[in-house]
Short mmCIF file of C-alpha atoms and ligand atoms in Angstrom, two decimals:
data_model
loop_
_atom_site.label_atom_id
_atom_site.label_comp_id
_atom_site.label_asym_id
_atom_site.label_seq_id
_atom_site.Cartn_x
_atom_site.Cartn_y
_atom_site.Cartn_z
CA UNK A 1 85.55 -101.85 52.18
CA UNK A 2 83.84 -98.58 51.18
CA UNK A 3 85.47 -96.95 48.34
CA UNK A 4 85.40 -93.67 46.43
CA UNK A 5 85.19 -93.51 42.97
CA UNK A 6 85.94 -90.34 40.96
CA UNK A 7 85.79 -89.37 36.98
CA UNK A 8 88.37 -86.30 36.67
CA UNK A 9 88.40 -83.83 34.56
CA UNK A 10 85.52 -81.43 35.81
CA UNK A 11 86.12 -77.78 37.01
CA UNK A 12 84.55 -77.30 40.47
CA UNK A 13 82.32 -74.22 40.61
CA UNK A 14 79.74 -73.13 43.23
CA UNK A 15 79.68 -72.96 47.19
CA UNK A 16 80.56 -75.13 49.78
CA UNK A 17 79.68 -74.62 53.58
CA UNK A 18 82.18 -75.77 56.01
CA UNK A 19 81.34 -77.71 58.97
CA UNK A 20 82.69 -77.27 62.72
CA UNK A 21 86.15 -78.25 63.36
CA UNK A 22 87.27 -81.77 63.91
CA UNK A 23 90.34 -80.76 65.96
CA UNK A 24 88.37 -78.56 68.11
CA UNK A 25 85.09 -81.22 68.55
CA UNK A 26 87.65 -84.01 69.47
CA UNK A 27 88.93 -81.73 72.22
CA UNK A 28 85.63 -79.97 73.41
CA UNK A 29 83.70 -83.52 74.01
CA UNK A 30 86.47 -84.67 76.60
CA UNK A 31 86.42 -81.21 77.91
CA UNK A 32 82.79 -81.38 78.65
CA UNK A 33 83.76 -84.23 81.40
CA UNK A 34 85.13 -81.07 83.27
CA UNK A 35 81.78 -79.46 83.66
CA UNK A 36 79.59 -80.21 86.59
CA UNK A 37 76.15 -79.40 84.71
CA UNK A 38 74.51 -79.23 81.37
CA UNK A 39 76.45 -78.33 78.06
CA UNK A 40 75.09 -77.93 74.74
CA UNK A 41 77.37 -77.84 71.84
CA UNK A 42 76.40 -76.99 68.22
CA UNK A 43 78.09 -77.07 64.78
CA UNK A 44 79.80 -80.16 65.77
CA UNK A 45 80.75 -81.86 62.39
CA UNK A 46 79.11 -85.08 61.80
CA UNK A 47 82.26 -87.22 61.54
CA UNK A 48 83.18 -90.69 62.97
CA UNK A 49 85.69 -89.25 65.54
CA UNK A 50 82.75 -87.12 67.12
CA UNK A 51 80.86 -90.48 67.30
CA UNK A 52 83.27 -92.47 68.85
CA UNK A 53 84.33 -89.36 71.69
CA UNK A 54 80.74 -89.26 72.30
CA UNK A 55 80.53 -92.97 73.03
CA UNK A 56 83.72 -92.92 75.19
CA UNK A 57 82.21 -90.08 77.28
CA UNK A 58 79.18 -91.75 77.94
CA UNK A 59 81.14 -94.91 79.18
CA UNK A 60 82.68 -92.29 81.42
CA UNK A 61 79.36 -91.67 82.86
CA UNK A 62 78.32 -88.49 81.01
CA UNK A 63 74.63 -88.49 79.71
CA UNK A 64 74.72 -87.01 75.93
CA UNK A 65 71.66 -86.80 73.48
CA UNK A 66 72.11 -85.57 70.23
CA UNK A 67 69.27 -83.09 69.55
CA UNK A 68 70.30 -82.91 65.69
CA UNK A 69 73.12 -84.06 63.63
CA UNK A 70 75.34 -81.19 64.53
CA UNK A 71 74.20 -80.60 68.12
CA UNK A 72 74.73 -82.61 71.30
CA UNK A 73 73.30 -81.97 75.08
CA UNK A 74 75.70 -83.44 77.47
CA UNK A 75 75.41 -83.78 81.24
CA UNK A 76 78.43 -84.66 83.11
CA UNK A 77 77.43 -83.87 86.57
CA UNK A 78 77.56 -87.53 87.30
CA UNK A 79 80.94 -88.32 85.83
CA UNK A 80 82.50 -90.77 88.15
CA UNK A 81 84.48 -93.35 85.88
CA UNK A 82 88.21 -92.62 85.41
CA UNK A 83 89.04 -95.76 83.19
CA UNK A 84 88.88 -95.90 79.38
CA UNK A 85 90.70 -98.54 78.48
CA UNK A 86 88.71 -100.43 75.70
CA UNK A 87 90.64 -100.97 72.57
CA UNK A 88 88.58 -98.56 70.32
CA UNK A 89 89.76 -95.78 72.53
CA UNK A 90 93.55 -96.33 71.65
CA UNK A 91 92.59 -96.21 67.92
CA UNK A 92 91.66 -92.67 68.26
CA UNK A 93 94.66 -90.38 68.92
CA UNK A 94 92.49 -87.73 70.04
CA UNK A 95 91.65 -89.86 72.81
CA UNK A 96 94.62 -88.64 74.90
CA UNK A 97 92.30 -85.31 75.61
CA UNK A 98 90.79 -87.72 78.05
CA UNK A 99 93.77 -87.72 80.17
CA UNK A 100 93.85 -84.30 81.07
CA UNK A 101 89.80 -84.14 81.46
CA UNK A 102 89.67 -87.18 83.92
CA UNK A 103 92.53 -85.91 85.83
CA UNK A 104 91.15 -82.44 86.02
CA UNK A 105 87.76 -83.60 87.35
CA UNK A 106 88.58 -86.67 89.27
CA UNK A 107 92.38 -86.62 89.90
CA UNK A 108 93.03 -89.66 88.20
CA UNK A 109 92.67 -91.39 84.72
CA UNK A 110 93.39 -94.70 83.34
CA UNK A 111 93.17 -94.55 79.60
CA UNK A 112 94.31 -96.73 76.50
CA UNK A 113 97.64 -95.22 74.92
CA UNK A 114 96.52 -93.37 71.77
CA UNK A 115 97.21 -94.62 68.38
CA UNK A 116 95.96 -92.47 65.35
CA UNK A 117 97.96 -91.74 62.00
CA UNK A 118 101.57 -92.56 62.48
CA UNK A 119 103.89 -89.99 61.02
CA UNK A 120 106.86 -91.51 62.56
CA UNK A 121 106.06 -91.79 66.04
CA UNK A 122 103.82 -89.73 68.01
CA UNK A 123 105.24 -89.26 71.53
CA UNK A 124 103.04 -87.77 74.43
CA UNK A 125 106.25 -87.02 76.42
CA UNK A 126 105.01 -83.16 76.53
CA UNK A 127 101.62 -84.04 77.67
CA UNK A 128 102.90 -86.43 80.51
CA UNK A 129 105.46 -83.44 81.55
CA UNK A 130 102.57 -81.17 81.95
CA UNK A 131 100.60 -83.58 84.26
CA UNK A 132 103.80 -84.36 86.32
CA UNK A 133 104.35 -80.43 86.82
CA UNK A 134 100.93 -80.25 88.06
CA UNK A 135 101.73 -82.55 91.02
CA UNK A 136 100.08 -86.01 89.07
CA UNK A 137 101.95 -89.21 89.12
CA UNK A 138 102.28 -91.25 85.75
CA UNK A 139 103.04 -94.83 84.94
CA UNK A 140 102.47 -96.80 82.01
CA UNK A 141 101.24 -100.43 82.25
CA UNK A 142 100.55 -102.57 79.60
CA UNK A 143 99.63 -99.97 77.30
CA UNK A 144 97.51 -98.20 79.69
CA UNK A 145 98.43 -95.13 80.88
CA UNK A 146 97.60 -94.26 84.63
CA UNK A 147 97.69 -91.01 86.22
CA UNK A 148 96.84 -90.12 90.03
CA UNK A 149 97.01 -86.35 91.64
CA UNK A 150 95.79 -86.15 95.06
CA UNK A 151 95.90 -82.34 94.41
CA UNK A 152 96.86 -80.53 91.01
CA UNK A 153 98.65 -77.29 91.91
CA UNK A 154 98.82 -74.61 89.41
CA UNK A 155 102.49 -74.05 88.02
CA UNK A 156 104.71 -72.88 85.04
CA UNK A 157 105.18 -75.42 82.34
CA UNK A 158 107.34 -74.72 79.28
CA UNK A 159 106.69 -77.00 76.31
CA UNK A 160 109.87 -78.19 74.64
CA UNK A 161 108.07 -78.99 71.45
CA UNK A 162 105.18 -76.86 70.16
CA UNK A 163 102.37 -79.24 70.67
CA UNK A 164 99.01 -78.92 69.93
CA UNK A 165 97.53 -81.82 71.92
CA UNK A 166 100.05 -81.04 74.90
CA UNK A 167 98.88 -77.44 75.13
CA UNK A 168 95.27 -78.35 75.34
CA UNK A 169 95.50 -81.38 77.42
CA UNK A 170 97.60 -79.20 80.09
CA UNK A 171 94.83 -76.65 79.79
CA UNK A 172 92.04 -79.24 80.61
CA UNK A 173 94.01 -80.65 83.51
CA UNK A 174 94.67 -76.97 84.97
CA UNK A 175 91.32 -75.32 84.77
CA UNK A 176 89.99 -76.90 88.22
CA UNK A 177 93.76 -77.00 89.68
CA UNK A 178 94.48 -74.62 92.58
CA UNK A 179 96.25 -71.51 91.62
CA UNK A 180 97.65 -70.22 88.19
CA UNK A 181 99.28 -72.48 85.37
CA UNK A 182 101.36 -70.51 82.85
CA UNK A 183 102.00 -72.67 79.30
CA UNK A 184 104.82 -71.35 77.62
CA UNK A 185 105.88 -72.08 74.18
CA UNK A 186 102.26 -72.86 73.70
CA UNK A 187 100.80 -73.93 70.45
CA UNK A 188 98.17 -71.25 68.70
CA UNK A 189 96.23 -73.28 66.37
CA UNK A 190 92.42 -71.85 65.85
CA UNK A 191 91.02 -74.99 67.62
CA UNK A 192 93.44 -74.17 70.73
CA UNK A 193 91.69 -70.81 70.92
CA UNK A 194 88.14 -72.36 70.47
CA UNK A 195 88.65 -74.78 73.20
CA UNK A 196 89.86 -71.95 75.65
CA UNK A 197 86.72 -69.97 74.52
CA UNK A 198 84.33 -73.06 75.30
CA UNK A 199 85.97 -73.61 78.73
CA UNK A 200 85.82 -69.92 79.80
CA UNK A 201 81.91 -69.80 78.53
CA UNK A 202 81.66 -72.70 81.00
CA UNK A 203 83.33 -70.63 83.78
CA UNK A 204 87.13 -71.07 83.53
CA UNK A 205 89.61 -68.43 83.56
CA UNK A 206 91.99 -68.71 80.66
CA UNK A 207 93.85 -65.76 79.09
CA UNK A 208 96.23 -65.74 76.11
CA UNK A 209 95.04 -68.93 74.16
CA UNK A 210 96.29 -68.07 70.76
CA UNK A 211 99.32 -66.51 71.97
CA UNK A 212 102.56 -68.72 72.91
CA UNK A 213 101.99 -68.14 76.75
CA UNK A 214 98.56 -69.31 78.14
CA UNK A 215 97.35 -68.60 81.92
CA UNK A 216 94.91 -70.43 83.65
CA UNK A 217 93.56 -69.55 86.94
CA UNK A 218 92.07 -72.38 88.73
CA UNK A 219 88.35 -72.22 89.69
CA UNK A 220 86.13 -74.51 91.91
CA UNK A 221 83.90 -75.61 89.10
CA UNK A 222 82.70 -75.30 85.53
CA UNK A 223 79.04 -74.67 85.07
CA UNK A 224 76.80 -75.67 82.24
CA UNK A 225 76.12 -73.71 78.98
CA UNK A 226 76.25 -73.61 75.43
CA UNK A 227 78.82 -73.15 72.77
CA UNK A 228 79.30 -73.47 68.86
CA UNK A 229 82.64 -74.76 67.65
CA UNK A 230 84.97 -72.73 65.18
CA UNK A 231 84.43 -73.67 61.29
CA UNK A 232 87.39 -76.17 60.26
CA UNK A 233 90.51 -74.72 59.12
CA UNK A 234 91.62 -77.98 57.09
CA UNK A 235 88.03 -78.47 55.61
CA UNK A 236 88.14 -75.20 54.51
CA UNK A 237 91.64 -75.41 53.03
CA UNK A 238 90.79 -78.81 51.58
CA UNK A 239 88.34 -77.30 49.47
CA UNK A 240 90.20 -74.07 48.48
CA UNK A 241 92.94 -76.38 47.05
CA UNK A 242 90.43 -78.67 45.32
CA UNK A 243 89.06 -75.57 43.39
CA UNK A 244 92.53 -74.37 42.48
CA UNK A 245 93.30 -78.12 41.36
CA UNK A 246 90.52 -77.95 38.85
CA UNK A 247 90.92 -74.18 37.63
CA UNK A 248 87.67 -73.90 39.34
CA UNK A 249 85.68 -71.09 40.77
CA UNK A 250 84.62 -71.98 44.28
CA UNK A 251 82.95 -69.79 47.45
CA UNK A 252 84.30 -71.75 50.64
CA UNK A 253 81.61 -70.40 53.17
CA UNK A 254 81.10 -70.33 56.92
CA UNK A 255 84.69 -69.68 57.84
CA UNK A 256 86.86 -67.44 59.30
CA UNK A 257 89.19 -66.03 56.47
CA UNK A 258 92.05 -64.98 58.79
CA UNK A 259 92.38 -68.62 59.70
CA UNK A 260 93.34 -69.20 55.95
CA UNK A 261 96.05 -66.59 55.59
CA UNK A 262 99.21 -68.94 54.89
CA UNK A 263 97.48 -70.90 52.32
CA UNK A 264 95.55 -67.86 50.72
CA UNK A 265 99.10 -66.27 50.31
CA UNK A 266 100.65 -69.48 48.72
CA UNK A 267 97.51 -69.86 46.37
CA UNK A 268 98.29 -66.27 45.13
CA UNK A 269 101.93 -66.96 44.46
CA UNK A 270 100.62 -69.68 42.45
CA UNK A 271 98.58 -66.93 40.43
CA UNK A 272 95.08 -68.30 41.83
CA UNK A 273 92.81 -65.31 42.74
CA UNK A 274 91.66 -65.21 46.50
CA UNK A 275 88.75 -62.96 47.28
CA UNK A 276 88.08 -62.35 50.89
CA UNK A 277 84.68 -61.73 52.56
CA UNK A 278 83.66 -61.57 56.47
CA UNK A 279 82.69 -65.29 56.62
CA UNK A 280 83.94 -66.90 53.17
CA UNK A 281 86.66 -66.96 50.62
CA UNK A 282 86.21 -67.54 46.78
CA UNK A 283 88.97 -69.06 44.91
CA UNK A 284 89.10 -68.41 41.22
CA UNK A 285 91.75 -70.44 39.77
CA UNK A 286 93.67 -70.40 36.25
CA UNK A 287 94.33 -73.14 33.98
CA UNK A 288 98.12 -72.81 34.65
CA UNK A 289 99.56 -72.61 38.25
CA UNK A 290 102.70 -71.37 39.15
CA UNK A 291 105.45 -73.44 41.13
CA UNK A 292 106.23 -72.23 44.49
CA UNK A 293 107.74 -73.37 47.99
CA UNK A 294 106.04 -74.15 50.97
CA UNK A 295 107.04 -75.32 54.76
CA UNK A 296 104.67 -76.61 57.05
CA UNK A 297 104.95 -74.92 60.41
CA UNK A 298 102.92 -74.63 63.95
CA UNK A 299 100.14 -71.79 63.38
CA UNK A 300 100.24 -69.31 61.99
CA UNK A 301 102.47 -71.21 59.75
CA UNK A 302 101.42 -73.32 57.00
CA UNK A 303 99.38 -76.28 58.35
CA UNK A 304 100.75 -79.49 58.17
CA UNK A 305 97.51 -81.04 57.82
CA UNK A 306 97.31 -79.12 54.44
CA UNK A 307 100.71 -80.67 53.29
CA UNK A 308 99.36 -83.89 51.35
CA UNK A 309 96.72 -81.62 49.53
CA UNK A 310 99.07 -78.86 48.75
CA UNK A 311 101.49 -81.53 47.40
CA UNK A 312 98.99 -82.62 44.65
CA UNK A 313 98.82 -78.79 43.70
CA UNK A 314 102.47 -78.62 43.31
CA UNK A 315 102.25 -81.85 41.11
CA UNK A 316 100.38 -79.82 38.49
CA UNK A 317 102.11 -76.36 38.84
CA UNK A 318 104.32 -75.06 36.10
CA UNK A 319 108.05 -75.45 37.05
CA UNK A 320 109.89 -77.10 40.04
CA UNK A 321 108.27 -76.69 43.53
CA UNK A 322 109.59 -77.82 47.12
CA UNK A 323 107.54 -78.63 50.29
CA UNK A 324 109.27 -79.04 53.72
CA UNK A 325 107.43 -81.16 56.21
CA UNK A 326 109.19 -79.35 59.48
CA UNK A 327 106.20 -80.63 62.11
CA UNK A 328 106.17 -84.18 61.91
CA UNK A 329 109.58 -86.55 61.26
CA UNK A 330 107.87 -88.52 58.48
CA UNK A 331 104.57 -87.32 56.85
CA UNK A 332 105.62 -88.45 53.34
CA UNK A 333 104.59 -92.00 53.43
CA UNK A 334 101.67 -91.35 51.14
CA UNK A 335 103.76 -90.36 48.44
CA UNK A 336 104.56 -93.86 47.39
CA UNK A 337 101.03 -94.42 46.36
CA UNK A 338 101.15 -91.63 43.80
CA UNK A 339 103.72 -93.73 41.95
CA UNK A 340 101.27 -94.58 39.00
CA UNK A 341 99.67 -91.33 38.67
CA UNK A 342 102.35 -89.87 36.80
CA UNK A 343 103.86 -87.01 39.22
CA UNK A 344 107.35 -86.15 39.46
CA UNK A 345 108.47 -85.94 43.08
CA UNK A 346 111.78 -86.50 44.69
CA UNK A 347 111.80 -87.03 48.69
CA UNK A 348 114.76 -86.02 50.32
CA UNK A 349 114.50 -86.52 54.19
CA UNK A 350 111.73 -83.86 55.28
CA UNK A 351 111.82 -82.36 51.47
CA UNK A 352 110.02 -83.04 48.60
CA UNK A 353 111.09 -81.57 45.04
CA UNK A 354 108.21 -81.67 42.64
CA UNK A 355 108.65 -80.96 39.02
CA UNK A 356 104.98 -80.02 37.64
CA UNK A 357 103.47 -82.12 35.04
CA UNK A 358 100.47 -81.37 32.89
CA UNK A 359 98.78 -84.76 33.23
CA UNK A 360 97.75 -86.75 36.08
CA UNK A 361 96.30 -90.40 35.49
CA UNK A 362 93.58 -91.93 37.25
CA UNK A 363 94.39 -95.06 39.26
CA UNK A 364 93.60 -97.17 42.02
CA UNK A 365 94.88 -95.39 45.26
CA UNK A 366 94.64 -96.59 49.20
CA UNK A 367 94.30 -93.80 51.57
CA UNK A 368 96.83 -94.31 54.39
CA UNK A 369 95.39 -91.09 56.72
CA UNK A 370 92.94 -88.84 56.91
CA UNK A 371 94.53 -86.03 55.06
CA UNK A 372 96.47 -88.20 52.56
CA UNK A 373 93.21 -89.49 51.58
CA UNK A 374 91.81 -85.97 50.99
CA UNK A 375 94.80 -85.39 48.67
CA UNK A 376 93.80 -88.44 46.67
CA UNK A 377 90.43 -87.26 46.12
CA UNK A 378 92.02 -83.84 44.86
CA UNK A 379 94.20 -86.32 42.46
CA UNK A 380 91.21 -87.87 41.45
CA UNK A 381 89.31 -84.66 40.75
CA UNK A 382 92.21 -83.43 38.25
CA UNK A 383 93.44 -86.60 36.95
CA UNK A 384 92.27 -88.17 33.57
CA UNK A 385 89.97 -90.96 33.62
CA UNK A 386 88.93 -92.89 36.71
CA UNK A 387 90.52 -92.91 40.51
CA UNK A 388 89.18 -95.52 43.19
CA UNK A 389 90.24 -94.67 46.53
CA UNK A 390 90.39 -97.52 49.11
CA UNK A 391 89.92 -96.86 52.99
CA UNK A 392 87.66 -94.31 52.98
CA UNK A 393 87.07 -94.75 56.49
CA UNK A 394 90.19 -92.47 57.10
CA UNK A 395 88.30 -90.01 55.08
CA UNK A 396 85.08 -90.30 57.24
CA UNK A 397 87.00 -89.62 60.18
CA UNK A 398 87.47 -85.96 59.51
CA UNK A 399 85.31 -84.76 56.19
CA UNK A 400 81.39 -84.69 56.76
CA UNK A 401 79.69 -85.62 53.66
CA UNK A 402 82.92 -84.97 51.62
CA UNK A 403 81.16 -86.75 48.49
CA UNK A 404 78.07 -84.63 48.57
CA UNK A 405 79.55 -81.27 49.17
CA UNK A 406 82.07 -81.91 46.22
CA UNK A 407 78.92 -83.43 43.90
CA UNK A 408 77.45 -80.01 44.65
CA UNK A 409 80.38 -78.61 43.09
CA UNK A 410 80.19 -80.35 40.08
CA UNK A 411 82.53 -83.35 40.75
CA UNK A 412 81.65 -86.92 39.48
CA UNK A 413 82.24 -88.63 42.65
CA UNK A 414 80.37 -91.68 44.26
CA UNK A 415 80.92 -94.23 46.97
CA UNK A 416 80.71 -97.57 46.20
C1 LIG B 1 97.12 -82.45 66.34
O1 LIG B 1 98.05 -83.64 66.52
C2 LIG B 1 96.47 -82.73 65.48
N1 LIG B 1 95.41 -83.90 65.60
C3 LIG B 1 96.79 -83.29 63.95
O2 LIG B 1 96.05 -83.35 62.93
C4 LIG B 1 98.06 -82.23 63.43
O3 LIG B 1 98.51 -82.57 62.56
C5 LIG B 1 98.87 -81.87 64.42
O4 LIG B 1 97.88 -81.46 65.90
C6 LIG B 1 99.78 -80.45 64.11
O5 LIG B 1 98.99 -79.39 63.99
C7 LIG B 1 94.27 -83.35 66.61
O6 LIG B 1 94.29 -82.12 67.15
C8 LIG B 1 93.39 -84.45 67.01
P1 LIG B 1 101.34 -82.04 68.08
P2 LIG B 1 99.11 -83.47 67.79
O7 LIG B 1 101.38 -82.47 69.37
O8 LIG B 1 98.46 -83.03 69.00
C9 LIG B 1 105.71 -83.59 68.68
C10 LIG B 1 94.82 -84.41 61.46
O9 LIG B 1 94.71 -84.63 60.30
N2 LIG B 1 105.38 -83.94 70.09
O10 LIG B 1 100.87 -80.71 68.09
O11 LIG B 1 99.13 -85.11 67.91
C11 LIG B 1 105.00 -84.49 67.70
O12 LIG B 1 105.63 -85.71 67.17
C12 LIG B 1 95.57 -84.55 62.64
O13 LIG B 1 93.39 -83.68 61.90
C13 LIG B 1 106.25 -84.43 70.96
O14 LIG B 1 107.37 -84.74 70.53
O15 LIG B 1 100.24 -82.91 67.03
C14 LIG B 1 105.00 -83.55 66.23
O16 LIG B 1 106.33 -83.98 65.69
C15 LIG B 1 96.74 -85.61 61.85
N3 LIG B 1 105.74 -84.83 72.11
C16 LIG B 1 104.79 -82.15 66.86
O17 LIG B 1 105.38 -82.33 68.30
C17 LIG B 1 104.73 -84.56 72.37
O18 LIG B 1 104.00 -84.69 73.59
C18 LIG B 1 103.91 -81.77 67.00
O19 LIG B 1 102.57 -82.48 67.34
C19 LIG B 1 103.67 -84.06 71.33
C20 LIG B 1 104.04 -84.02 70.48
#
C-alpha cells in the first residue's frame, strides 16, 4: 500500500502550477459520448479518476488516444454499447455521468450504481427525477441502474437539492433531446460552466450555466472540436491553505482568481495576505493566524471540498473557530484520525468547534477520502516530526503529482 511520508516544519515558498479541474474532466470525458465525431481535450489532470473514465468510455465504443499526458483525442462516432456494469465503474462516483451521456446519445443506459466517498449516503434521486421528467423509464436491478427512453422531450425540472451531479447529468441527457429543457435551482460550480462551455463548443445550445436557471435547446447532433478544461478550483484552494498553514509565501498559478473568492476572503480574515493577478494568487501568510468561522455552501459559497483542508488551518489559528458542513450530512468522519495530532476539536452534529493549538504532532494517519487525504498532508507539512499517510490512492484520484509539486515548494515529502 503506497504511503506518503512528510517531515513537517518547512515554510512553503515558490510557485505552483495548478492542473485541469478533476470535477470538470470527470464530466467532460463521459460527455464526449454525446459527440458524433472527434474531440480533442487539453489540460486534463493526470489523475486516476481520468484514467478510469477513459477506460470506461473505451468499453462503450469510443476510440481514445492520449496525445500527451494532459491531452486526449476521442472519436465517439461509433458509440454503440449502453452497458457499463463492470464493478470498477461503481467504485467511481463520477461514473454517474455515464447515465446522462448514454441516455442522451443512445436512449438507454445500464450502469453500475455509483460508489465513491461516503459522506453519509449520496443519493441520486435528483438525477433520476430529471431523467424521468425527460420521458425516460428508470429502474434499479441488482445495483445496476437501467434507464430507457424511446424519446427524450425537453421539459422544466426543479431540483429539490442544489446538486452538482444532477445538474450536469440532466444537461447531458437534454442536449440532444427535442425541445427546451429548463433546470431550475441548478448548481453553479465552475466545473458546471466548464461542461456547458464544452458542450456548446461541440454544437449544443445551453445558456445560463453558472446561474441557478440553465436552459438547454435540444439539437440534432454534436460535432467534433477541441476544448481545454478549466483550472482546478479545489487543487488551487488546497495549495493556498497549505501555504497559509506553513507561514509560507506561495504563488498559485494558472487559476481563475474569482473562483477562489470565498476562500480568499476567509484567509484574509485570518490575517493572510492575498495578492490577486489575472491568472494567479500569491498567498503570504503570517506566523500567527486569526480564528474565523466557516460554513460550506454550494458555489459561490465556501466549497465543501475544501472543508477538511480548512479545518487543519483552524486547528492552528489563535482562538476558537467554527466550521459548519451544510452540503453533506456527515463529512466529519476524518476528524477521528486527528486524535493523536494534538488538535482540540469538538464535533456537534454538522458543526466543528476548534480551539487553535500551537503545536501539531506528526503521527500515522489513514486517508479516508480524497479531500481528507489532502488535509492530512497539510497536517504533515505543519506538524512537528514525521507524518505517514496511508491509502494514498485516494489522494492520487484527484491530485496530480502532489508530492512533486510540494517538494518544489520546499516540502520534505516522499512516497514509500
Ligand atoms: C460533486 O459530488 C463532487 N464530485 C464532489 O466532489 C463535491 O463535494 C460535490 O459535488 C459538492 O460540490 C464530482 O463532481 C465528481 P452533489 P456530487 O450532488 O455531485 C445531495 C471531490 O472531492 N443530493 O452536489 O455527488 C447530496 O447527498 C468530490 O472532488 C441528493 O440529495 O454532489 C449532498 O448532500 C467529493 N440527491 C448534496 O445534495 C441527489 O440526487 C450535494 O451533492 C444528488 C445529491
